[in-house]
Tab-separated table of C-alpha atoms in Angstrom:
chain	number	residue	atom	x	y	z
A	10	MET	CA	0.007	0.037	-0.017
A	11	GLN	CA	1.367	3.415	-0.974
A	12	ASN	CA	1.108	6.222	1.539
A	13	SER	CA	0.217	9.809	0.625
A	14	TYR	CA	3.772	11.079	1.276
A	15	GLU	CA	5.183	12.728	-1.820
A	16	LYS	CA	8.838	12.944	-2.731
A	17	ILE	CA	9.993	16.475	-3.083
A	18	MET	CA	13.060	17.644	-4.913
A	19	ASP	CA	16.240	18.309	-2.920
A	20	ILE	CA	16.593	21.819	-1.543
A	21	LYS	CA	20.242	22.857	-1.795
A	22	GLY	CA	21.941	25.460	0.378
A	23	GLU	CA	25.608	26.477	0.763
A	24	LYS	CA	26.393	23.942	3.560
A	25	VAL	CA	23.360	21.608	3.661
A	26	ILE	CA	21.036	19.788	1.339
A	27	LEU	CA	17.508	19.040	2.429
A	28	LYS	CA	16.318	15.653	1.108
A	29	SER	CA	12.815	14.228	1.318
A	30	LEU	CA	12.904	11.948	4.364
A	31	THR	CA	13.177	8.303	3.406
A	32	LYS	CA	13.030	5.412	5.838
A	33	GLU	CA	16.753	4.818	5.309
A	34	LEU	CA	17.612	8.454	6.040
A	35	CYS	CA	15.355	8.407	9.070
A	36	HIS	CA	17.184	5.367	10.479
A	37	GLU	CA	20.577	6.991	9.660
A	38	ILE	CA	19.579	10.088	11.696
A	39	TYR	CA	18.114	8.184	14.708
A	40	LYS	CA	20.977	5.633	14.901
A	41	LYS	CA	23.322	8.549	15.615
A	42	TYR	CA	20.914	10.753	17.602
A	43	VAL	CA	21.953	11.786	21.086
A	44	ALA	CA	19.322	13.497	23.297
A	45	ASP	CA	20.191	17.146	23.931
A	46	PRO	CA	20.201	17.926	27.635
A	47	MET	CA	18.943	21.412	26.694
A	48	MET	CA	15.778	19.688	25.424
A	49	THR	CA	15.152	16.762	27.732
A	50	ASP	CA	16.497	14.836	30.650
A	51	GLN	CA	15.526	11.499	29.101
A	52	ILE	CA	18.064	9.070	27.638
A	53	TYR	CA	17.411	8.151	23.994
A	54	GLU	CA	17.930	4.583	22.760
A	55	TYR	CA	17.646	3.663	19.135
A	56	SER	CA	14.917	1.109	18.223
A	57	LYS	CA	14.237	0.001	14.636
A	58	GLU	CA	10.565	-0.545	15.443
A	59	LYS	CA	10.155	2.936	17.003
A	60	VAL	CA	11.942	4.654	14.129
A	61	ASP	CA	9.831	2.703	11.550
A	62	ASN	CA	6.636	3.802	13.415
A	63	TYR	CA	7.862	7.385	13.640
A	64	PHE	CA	8.686	7.444	9.899
A	65	ASN	CA	5.356	5.849	8.879
A	66	GLU	CA	3.342	8.159	11.067
A	67	ARG	CA	5.042	11.341	9.966
A	68	THR	CA	5.067	10.580	6.201
A	69	LYS	CA	1.340	9.639	6.090
A	70	ASP	CA	0.447	13.122	7.443
A	71	CYS	CA	-0.532	15.274	4.447
A	72	ASN	CA	-0.195	18.382	6.626
A	73	ARG	CA	3.530	17.859	7.098
A	74	LYS	CA	6.601	18.266	4.912
A	75	ILE	CA	9.665	16.601	6.397
A	76	PHE	CA	13.304	16.575	5.157
A	77	ALA	CA	16.544	15.059	6.197
A	78	ILE	CA	19.349	17.629	6.709
A	79	THR	CA	22.454	16.260	4.929
A	80	VAL	CA	26.013	17.511	4.853
A	81	ASP	CA	28.447	15.927	2.407
A	82	GLY	CA	25.964	13.072	1.816
A	83	GLU	CA	25.534	12.273	5.506
A	84	ALA	CA	22.234	12.780	7.331
A	85	ILE	CA	22.729	14.961	10.439
A	86	GLY	CA	19.127	15.739	11.382
A	87	GLU	CA	15.616	16.589	10.239
A	88	VAL	CA	13.674	19.703	9.601
A	89	GLN	CA	9.938	19.930	8.953
A	90	ILE	CA	6.898	22.107	8.518
A	91	LYS	CA	4.066	20.440	10.413
A	92	HIS	CA	0.460	21.345	11.230
A	93	ILE	CA	0.148	22.901	7.750
A	94	ASN	CA	-3.190	24.622	7.298
A	95	TYR	CA	-3.625	25.578	3.684
A	96	LEU	CA	-6.789	27.574	4.396
A	97	THR	CA	-5.219	29.923	6.995
A	98	LYS	CA	-1.782	29.578	5.246
A	99	GLU	CA	0.003	28.639	8.498
A	100	GLY	CA	2.325	25.931	9.729
A	101	SER	CA	4.852	25.136	12.415
A	102	LEU	CA	8.630	24.758	12.154
A	103	SER	CA	10.510	21.885	13.827
A	104	VAL	CA	14.176	20.899	13.675
A	105	HIS	CA	16.266	18.098	15.243
A	106	LEU	CA	19.986	17.650	14.881
A	107	ILE	CA	21.749	14.375	15.775
A	108	GLY	CA	23.835	15.925	18.539
A	109	ASP	CA	26.521	18.383	19.593
A	110	SER	CA	28.961	17.123	17.028
A	111	VAL	CA	27.015	18.983	14.299
A	112	LYS	CA	25.793	21.950	16.332
A	113	GLY	CA	27.288	25.410	16.222
A	114	LYS	CA	28.349	25.060	12.611
A	115	GLY	CA	25.358	26.820	10.951
A	116	TYR	CA	23.793	23.662	9.597
A	117	GLY	CA	20.541	23.954	11.562
A	118	THR	CA	20.170	27.641	10.932
A	119	GLU	CA	20.657	27.137	7.189
A	120	ALA	CA	18.270	24.196	7.152
A	121	GLU	CA	15.638	26.285	8.940
A	122	ARG	CA	16.129	29.197	6.532
A	123	LEU	CA	15.808	26.850	3.518
A	124	ILE	CA	12.550	25.229	4.752
A	125	ILE	CA	11.138	28.632	5.720
A	126	GLU	CA	11.736	29.811	2.138
A	127	TYR	CA	10.142	26.536	0.885
A	128	ALA	CA	7.085	27.049	3.141
A	129	PHE	CA	6.515	30.600	1.990
A	130	LYS	CA	7.426	30.149	-1.681
A	131	ASN	CA	6.315	26.629	-2.490
A	132	LEU	CA	3.576	25.864	0.037
A	133	GLY	CA	2.026	29.420	-0.101
A	134	LEU	CA	2.112	29.874	3.688
A	135	ASN	CA	2.106	33.353	5.160
A	136	THR	CA	2.829	32.562	8.791
A	137	LEU	CA	5.054	30.071	10.620
A	138	TYR	CA	5.118	29.198	14.307
A	139	ALA	CA	7.755	27.562	16.401
A	140	ASP	CA	8.157	26.500	20.014
A	141	VAL	CA	11.367	26.166	21.954
A	142	VAL	CA	12.039	24.581	25.292
A	143	HIS	CA	12.878	27.234	27.908
A	144	ARG	CA	16.412	26.002	28.548
A	145	ASN	CA	17.309	25.774	24.816
A	146	THR	CA	18.722	29.246	24.539
A	147	ARG	CA	20.625	28.360	21.347
A	148	SER	CA	17.352	27.710	19.523
A	149	GLN	CA	15.734	30.804	20.930
A	150	HIS	CA	18.626	32.851	19.579
A	151	ILE	CA	18.212	31.266	16.132
A	152	MET	CA	14.501	31.917	16.073
A	153	GLU	CA	15.115	35.599	16.695
A	154	LYS	CA	17.995	35.664	14.237
A	155	LEU	CA	15.641	34.285	11.500
A	156	GLY	CA	13.075	36.982	12.182
A	157	PHE	CA	10.673	35.079	14.481
A	158	LYS	CA	8.956	37.231	17.091
A	159	TYR	CA	8.430	36.018	20.663
A	160	VAL	CA	4.709	35.631	21.278
A	161	ARG	CA	4.216	34.010	24.704
A	162	GLU	CA	5.400	31.170	26.945
A	163	ASP	CA	4.019	28.544	29.263
A	164	GLU	CA	5.680	26.208	31.771
A	165	MET	CA	7.583	24.242	29.065
A	166	PHE	CA	7.915	26.377	25.944
A	167	LYS	CA	8.539	29.777	24.483
A	168	TYR	CA	6.395	30.401	21.386
A	169	TYR	CA	7.439	32.287	18.278
A	170	LYS	CA	5.805	33.575	15.115
A	171	LEU	CA	7.209	34.569	11.730
A	172	ILE	CA	5.234	36.273	9.028
A	173	LEU	CA	6.208	36.324	5.359
A	174	LYS	CA	6.793	40.109	5.198
A	175	VAL	CA	9.290	40.011	8.055
A	176	PHE	CA	11.181	37.032	6.561
A	177	GLU	CA	11.383	38.943	3.167
A	178	GLU	CA	12.913	41.921	5.035
A	179	TYR	CA	15.345	39.508	6.771
A	180	LYS	CA	16.473	37.998	3.442
A	181	GLU	CA	16.906	41.465	1.923
A	182	GLY	CA	19.005	42.582	4.930
A	183	ARG	CA	16.341	45.126	5.965
A	184	TYR	CA	15.087	43.269	9.053
A	185	GLN	CA	15.818	45.008	12.367
A	186	LYS	CA	15.172	42.981	15.458
A	187	ASP	CA	13.247	44.911	18.131
A	188	GLU	CA	15.503	45.753	20.993
């Protein structure tokens, strides 16, 4: 039985290439994944069955576009637009990198920028949302760097919003973060 997940062309950046997530790429990512202590206190253990279930569940969702982040042909994480609502032209950004070995090199930021451009240009969205765990200050900084505005917070997350106009200003170098 074929699922509704469509293969999308690669999205190429300077450092990373976003590839439509395949089961093989999903396993490659989660075999190397190390839980980030800035995100969770739980220990992650790879399980073929859990990764298969994760892949099958995510790729059947027609309101989600999910990509592997690759560098020099190696999968180092995933980035996705989820909760896509084509009527309201909104979606949510999510990114996971395999661990500290690939962080701080600009890969995640570039992957997020590429998928934001894809969401606005190819999916026709006008607004993106993101949430970040309180203690993940690195991701909070990246959200603001990409033009996301802080909206609110609860016990677990800080919530951000990015509108197309602000992102266009960011790309053109005209975006000024509110101080």
